[in-house]
Short mmCIF file of C-alpha atoms and ligand atoms in Angstrom, two decimals:
data_model
loop_
_atom_site.label_atom_id
_atom_site.label_comp_id
_atom_site.label_asym_id
_atom_site.label_seq_id
_atom_site.Cartn_x
_atom_site.Cartn_y
_atom_site.Cartn_z
CA MET A 1 31.97 1.59 -8.03
CA SER A 2 28.79 1.71 -5.96
CA ARG A 3 26.78 4.84 -5.29
CA PRO A 4 25.50 5.49 -1.77
CA GLY A 5 22.02 4.03 -1.21
CA LEU A 6 19.03 6.29 -1.74
CA ALA A 7 17.75 5.24 1.69
CA GLN A 8 21.14 4.87 3.40
CA GLY A 9 20.76 4.71 7.18
CA LYS A 10 17.03 5.48 7.09
CA LYS A 11 14.78 3.66 9.55
CA ALA A 12 11.69 2.22 7.87
CA LEU A 13 8.58 0.50 9.23
CA ILE A 14 6.69 -1.68 6.73
CA ALA A 15 3.12 -2.76 7.55
CA GLY A 16 1.43 -5.29 5.29
CA VAL A 17 3.81 -8.03 4.21
CA ALA A 18 1.72 -11.21 3.76
CA SER A 19 3.88 -13.23 1.35
CA GLU A 20 6.92 -13.00 -0.90
CA ARG A 21 4.59 -11.63 -3.61
CA SER A 22 3.34 -8.73 -1.47
CA LEU A 23 3.89 -5.22 -2.80
CA ALA A 24 4.97 -4.45 0.79
CA TRP A 25 7.74 -7.03 0.43
CA ALA A 26 8.90 -5.60 -2.91
CA ILE A 27 9.06 -2.16 -1.28
CA ALA A 28 10.98 -3.60 1.71
CA GLN A 29 13.52 -5.20 -0.63
CA ALA A 30 14.01 -1.95 -2.56
CA LEU A 31 14.55 -0.07 0.72
CA ALA A 32 17.00 -2.72 1.97
CA ARG A 33 18.89 -2.59 -1.34
CA GLU A 34 19.22 1.19 -0.88
CA GLY A 35 20.61 0.89 2.63
CA ALA A 36 17.57 1.30 4.91
CA GLU A 37 17.14 -0.45 8.26
CA LEU A 38 13.77 -2.21 8.38
CA ALA A 39 11.05 -3.08 10.88
CA PHE A 40 7.96 -5.09 9.96
CA SER A 41 4.45 -5.46 11.29
CA TYR A 42 2.13 -8.22 10.15
CA GLN A 43 -1.49 -9.30 10.68
CA GLY A 44 -2.27 -12.48 12.58
CA GLU A 45 0.03 -15.16 14.05
CA ARG A 46 -0.62 -17.29 10.95
CA LEU A 47 1.73 -14.97 9.06
CA GLY A 48 4.29 -14.57 11.85
CA GLU A 49 6.68 -17.28 10.81
CA ARG A 50 6.64 -16.33 7.12
CA VAL A 51 7.19 -12.61 7.79
CA ARG A 52 9.94 -13.34 10.32
CA ALA A 53 11.76 -15.46 7.71
CA LEU A 54 11.45 -12.72 5.05
CA ALA A 55 12.49 -10.01 7.52
CA SER A 56 15.65 -11.91 8.45
CA GLU A 57 16.70 -11.83 4.76
CA THR A 58 16.94 -8.04 5.12
CA GLY A 59 18.78 -8.21 8.44
CA SER A 60 15.72 -6.87 10.26
CA THR A 61 15.19 -7.90 13.88
CA ILE A 62 12.07 -5.83 14.58
CA VAL A 63 9.03 -7.90 13.62
CA GLU A 64 5.73 -7.34 15.44
CA ALA A 65 2.19 -8.62 15.11
CA CYS A 66 -0.28 -5.75 14.66
CA ASP A 67 -3.96 -6.00 13.82
CA VAL A 68 -4.53 -2.41 12.71
CA GLY A 69 -8.21 -2.79 13.56
CA ARG A 70 -7.20 -2.66 17.24
CA ASP A 71 -5.89 0.48 18.95
CA GLU A 72 -4.04 -1.65 21.57
CA ASP A 73 -2.09 -3.39 18.79
CA ILE A 74 -1.08 -0.06 17.23
CA GLU A 75 0.03 1.15 20.68
CA ASN A 76 2.07 -2.04 21.25
CA LEU A 77 3.73 -1.58 17.84
CA ARG A 78 4.53 2.04 18.70
CA GLN A 79 6.16 0.93 21.96
CA ALA A 80 8.13 -1.90 20.34
CA VAL A 81 9.55 0.41 17.67
CA THR A 82 10.20 3.23 20.14
CA ARG A 83 12.26 0.89 22.36
CA ARG A 84 14.68 0.39 19.44
CA TRP A 85 14.52 3.61 17.41
CA ASP A 86 14.36 7.29 18.38
CA ARG A 87 13.11 8.43 14.98
CA LEU A 88 11.25 7.01 11.96
CA ASP A 89 12.23 8.13 8.47
CA ILE A 90 9.83 5.93 6.51
CA LEU A 91 6.39 4.40 7.10
CA VAL A 92 4.89 2.06 4.49
CA HIS A 93 1.16 1.26 4.82
CA ALA A 94 0.34 -1.62 2.46
CA LEU A 95 -2.74 -3.33 3.82
CA ALA A 96 -6.47 -3.53 3.15
CA PHE A 97 -9.39 -5.75 3.99
CA ALA A 98 -13.04 -6.17 3.11
CA PRO A 99 -15.07 -9.34 3.77
CA ARG A 100 -14.70 -11.65 0.80
CA GLU A 101 -18.49 -11.83 0.27
CA ALA A 102 -18.47 -8.05 -0.28
CA LEU A 103 -15.99 -8.38 -3.18
CA THR A 104 -18.19 -10.37 -5.52
CA GLU A 105 -21.00 -9.41 -7.85
CA GLY A 106 -23.42 -6.59 -7.09
CA PHE A 107 -22.17 -3.61 -5.04
CA THR A 108 -25.59 -2.63 -3.74
CA ASP A 109 -26.73 -6.03 -2.54
CA ASN A 110 -23.33 -7.05 -1.09
CA THR A 111 -22.45 -3.91 0.86
CA ASP A 112 -24.01 -4.14 4.31
CA ARG A 113 -23.14 -1.81 7.20
CA GLU A 114 -20.60 -4.20 8.70
CA ALA A 115 -18.72 -4.76 5.40
CA PHE A 116 -18.60 -0.98 4.87
CA ARG A 117 -17.40 -0.41 8.45
CA VAL A 118 -14.63 -3.01 8.42
CA ALA A 119 -13.40 -2.05 4.93
CA HIS A 120 -13.07 1.61 5.92
CA ASP A 121 -11.61 0.81 9.34
CA VAL A 122 -8.89 -1.60 8.21
CA SER A 123 -8.15 -0.07 4.78
CA ALA A 124 -8.42 3.68 5.45
CA TYR A 125 -8.58 4.56 9.15
CA SER A 126 -5.53 2.39 9.80
CA LEU A 127 -3.33 4.88 7.91
CA ILE A 128 -4.49 7.69 10.20
CA GLY A 129 -4.12 5.42 13.26
CA LEU A 130 -0.52 4.49 12.40
CA VAL A 131 0.47 8.05 11.53
CA ARG A 132 -1.10 9.30 14.80
CA ALA A 133 0.95 6.77 16.76
CA PHE A 134 4.24 7.48 14.97
CA ARG A 135 3.83 11.25 14.56
CA PRO A 136 6.54 12.21 17.10
CA LEU A 137 9.08 9.76 15.61
CA LEU A 138 8.19 10.79 12.05
CA ALA A 139 8.48 14.49 12.95
CA LYS A 140 12.00 13.95 14.37
CA ALA A 141 13.11 12.50 11.04
CA ARG A 142 10.97 14.78 8.81
CA GLY A 143 9.78 11.41 7.58
CA SER A 144 7.88 10.17 4.54
CA VAL A 145 4.76 7.98 4.50
CA VAL A 146 3.50 5.94 1.54
CA THR A 147 0.27 3.98 1.26
CA LEU A 148 -1.07 1.82 -1.58
CA SER A 149 -4.30 2.61 -3.40
CA TYR A 150 -6.18 1.40 -6.44
CA LEU A 151 -8.19 2.86 -9.33
CA GLY A 152 -11.45 1.84 -7.61
CA ALA A 153 -10.97 4.99 -5.50
CA GLU A 154 -11.89 7.09 -8.54
CA ARG A 155 -13.73 4.85 -11.00
CA ALA A 156 -16.32 2.10 -10.81
CA LEU A 157 -15.27 -1.39 -11.91
CA PRO A 158 -16.49 -4.98 -11.37
CA ASN A 159 -16.22 -6.69 -7.95
CA TYR A 160 -14.01 -4.14 -6.20
CA ASN A 161 -17.21 -2.85 -4.60
CA VAL A 162 -16.88 -1.42 -1.08
CA MET A 163 -13.07 -1.31 -1.43
CA GLY A 164 -13.68 1.58 -3.91
CA PRO A 165 -15.20 3.90 -1.30
CA ALA A 166 -12.58 2.71 1.22
CA LYS A 167 -9.72 3.64 -1.16
CA ALA A 168 -11.43 7.00 -1.90
CA SER A 169 -11.38 7.61 1.86
CA LEU A 170 -7.73 6.52 2.00
CA GLU A 171 -6.70 8.95 -0.77
CA ALA A 172 -8.62 11.80 0.89
CA SER A 173 -6.91 10.89 4.17
CA VAL A 174 -3.53 11.14 2.41
CA ARG A 175 -4.38 14.74 1.45
CA PHE A 176 -5.60 15.70 4.92
CA LEU A 177 -2.60 14.07 6.64
CA ALA A 178 -0.24 15.80 4.20
CA PHE A 179 -1.99 19.13 4.88
CA ASP A 180 -1.86 18.66 8.65
CA LEU A 181 1.69 17.29 8.97
CA GLY A 182 3.44 19.26 6.23
CA PRO A 183 4.40 21.99 8.74
CA GLU A 184 6.35 19.29 10.66
CA GLY A 185 8.16 18.23 7.52
CA ILE A 186 6.26 14.94 7.26
CA ARG A 187 5.19 14.00 3.73
CA VAL A 188 2.33 11.61 2.93
CA ASN A 189 1.64 10.12 -0.52
CA ALA A 190 -0.09 7.18 -2.20
CA VAL A 191 0.91 4.86 -5.02
CA SER A 192 -2.09 3.72 -7.04
CA ALA A 193 -0.86 0.42 -8.47
CA GLY A 194 -2.31 -1.45 -11.43
CA PRO A 195 -3.37 -5.06 -10.76
CA VAL A 196 -0.54 -7.41 -9.67
CA LYS A 197 -1.02 -11.06 -8.76
CA THR A 198 -0.50 -11.02 -4.98
CA LEU A 199 -2.29 -12.85 -2.13
CA ALA A 200 -4.73 -9.92 -1.93
CA ALA A 201 -5.69 -10.58 -5.56
CA ALA A 202 -5.72 -14.38 -5.30
CA GLY A 203 -9.16 -15.86 -5.66
CA ILE A 204 -10.71 -12.59 -6.84
CA PRO A 205 -13.19 -13.72 -9.51
CA GLY A 206 -12.16 -12.48 -12.95
CA PHE A 207 -8.69 -11.31 -11.87
CA ARG A 208 -7.06 -12.97 -14.90
CA ARG A 209 -9.53 -11.17 -17.18
CA MET A 210 -8.67 -7.87 -15.51
CA LEU A 211 -4.95 -8.44 -16.18
CA ASP A 212 -5.67 -9.35 -19.82
CA HIS A 213 -7.83 -6.25 -20.25
CA VAL A 214 -5.09 -4.01 -18.81
CA GLN A 215 -2.48 -5.62 -21.07
CA ARG A 216 -4.60 -4.87 -24.16
CA THR A 217 -5.70 -1.36 -23.09
CA ALA A 218 -2.88 0.33 -21.16
CA PRO A 219 -0.69 2.64 -23.27
CA LEU A 220 2.35 0.46 -22.46
CA ARG A 221 0.35 -2.65 -23.53
CA ARG A 222 1.33 -4.61 -20.44
CA SER A 223 0.60 -4.89 -16.74
CA ILE A 224 3.07 -3.73 -14.09
CA THR A 225 5.40 -5.54 -11.72
CA ALA A 226 5.80 -5.37 -7.95
CA GLU A 227 9.34 -4.03 -8.57
CA GLU A 228 7.93 -1.08 -10.54
CA VAL A 229 5.60 -0.25 -7.64
CA ALA A 230 8.55 -0.57 -5.24
CA ASN A 231 10.79 1.77 -7.22
CA THR A 232 8.08 4.46 -7.31
CA ALA A 233 7.49 3.98 -3.56
CA LEU A 234 11.27 4.34 -3.09
CA PHE A 235 11.14 7.68 -4.93
CA LEU A 236 8.26 8.90 -2.73
CA LEU A 237 10.01 7.65 0.44
CA THR A 238 13.36 9.35 -0.20
CA ASP A 239 14.68 12.85 -0.78
CA LEU A 240 14.27 12.51 -4.55
CA SER A 241 10.62 13.51 -3.99
CA SER A 242 11.25 16.19 -1.33
CA GLY A 243 8.77 18.59 -2.97
CA VAL A 244 5.91 16.09 -3.30
CA THR A 245 3.18 15.55 -0.69
CA GLY A 246 -0.53 14.71 -0.65
CA GLU A 247 -0.18 13.09 -4.09
CA THR A 248 -1.54 9.87 -5.56
CA LEU A 249 0.90 8.62 -8.17
CA TYR A 250 -0.32 5.95 -10.60
CA VAL A 251 1.95 3.02 -11.47
CA ASP A 252 -0.36 1.32 -13.95
CA ALA A 253 1.34 1.35 -17.37
CA GLY A 254 -0.85 4.40 -18.10
CA TYR A 255 -4.15 2.52 -17.88
CA HIS A 256 -6.00 5.23 -15.94
CA ILE A 257 -5.44 7.97 -18.56
CA VAL A 258 -7.24 6.07 -21.31
CA GLY A 259 -10.74 7.36 -22.16
CA MET A 260 -11.39 4.93 -25.00
CA SER A 261 -9.32 2.49 -26.98
CA PHE A 262 -9.91 0.23 -30.01
CA GLU A 263 -8.15 -2.52 -28.08
CA ASP A 264 -9.98 -5.32 -29.85
CA ASP A 265 -9.40 -3.99 -33.38
CA PRO A 266 -7.18 -6.00 -35.68
CA PRO A 267 -3.82 -4.32 -36.44
CA GLY A 268 -4.25 -1.61 -39.08
CA GLY A 269 -7.87 -1.05 -38.24
CA GLY A 270 -10.55 -1.28 -40.89
CA GLY A 271 -12.50 1.92 -40.53
O1 0WE B 1 -7.00 -3.64 -2.96
C1 0WE B 1 -6.91 -4.73 -3.47
C2 0WE B 1 -7.30 -5.99 -2.70
C3 0WE B 1 -7.90 -5.71 -1.38
C4 0WE B 1 -8.58 -6.86 -0.69
C5 0WE B 1 -8.46 -8.19 -1.07
C6 0WE B 1 -9.12 -9.18 -0.36
C7 0WE B 1 -9.09 -10.62 -0.75
C8 0WE B 1 -9.38 -11.55 0.40
C9 0WE B 1 -9.36 -6.54 0.39
N1 0WE B 1 -10.01 -7.48 1.09
C10 0WE B 1 -9.90 -8.78 0.74
N2 0WE B 1 -10.60 -9.69 1.48
C11 0WE B 1 -10.44 -11.03 1.34
O2 0WE B 1 -11.13 -11.82 2.01
N3 0WE B 1 -6.49 -4.84 -4.76
C12 0WE B 1 -6.18 -3.63 -5.50
C13 0WE B 1 -6.39 -6.13 -5.48
C14 0WE B 1 -7.72 -6.36 -6.10
O3 0WE B 1 -8.73 -6.87 -5.38
C15 0WE B 1 -9.84 -6.88 -6.20
C16 0WE B 1 -9.50 -6.37 -7.45
C17 0WE B 1 -8.14 -6.03 -7.39
C18 0WE B 1 -7.34 -5.43 -8.49
C19 0WE B 1 -11.13 -7.29 -5.91
C20 0WE B 1 -12.08 -7.22 -6.91
C21 0WE B 1 -11.77 -6.72 -8.15
C22 0WE B 1 -10.48 -6.29 -8.44
#
């Protein structure tokens, strides 16, 4: 026997698939598994073919290029989706960008005005821009919005640099959007995921060390998978979470609750 899907018949727009390892793609697959109809937006024609191929696996036929740094692109996406759908139940915002040079070594010396501007524009404003564009469709469905954040929003750590302030802005934007749109029945939440090896993490200096550190320190003594992020996003995007809005929910094997750990101690201690 099969139960009805948790997202049966829901219309979902996913922004931010870049490869088959993307958290956005894991979320799309979970939504498809649970019966949602999907639309995708992607950044740059370079990704077009890849995203189109992935989208077709889910039966999706709505696939649009959208550089969220451009208002015209957001407007074109709004029009393309509106031509096909008269409501939007689910919006997934799973994208971020800071110039690569800003994500290495010292925060102070590597954060110039332009890196700060583009990081905040693409990684935080874009959530507000997309929600502004889709507000009428989301209101019709009393829809749910999920974005992806990271611990750098709340704590300092190596190399994440200007993305930290950008994610802090994103999480604050989640609260203000939730506050503003709650009266229309629209919910807005964030998933703060632990490190996962995706394209966004590829080539980040020390990423392997970060994973090892998490695996030794997190209460669950492991890192997390894209599927675990997707299942929590699924919860936030469906009626299971109908009383939750403005929240940032960590999916990090408990890493963020640790104040101190004797991670490097031999078993049994010695003190
Ligand atoms: O939010 C992110 C990654 C965001 C990101 C990644 C890149 C790489 C390529 C934003 N902009 C760019 N720009 C590029 O040119 N994560 C949570 C993954 C991530 O990125 C890190 C991390 C972690 C974790 C960067 C430094 C340190 C840790």
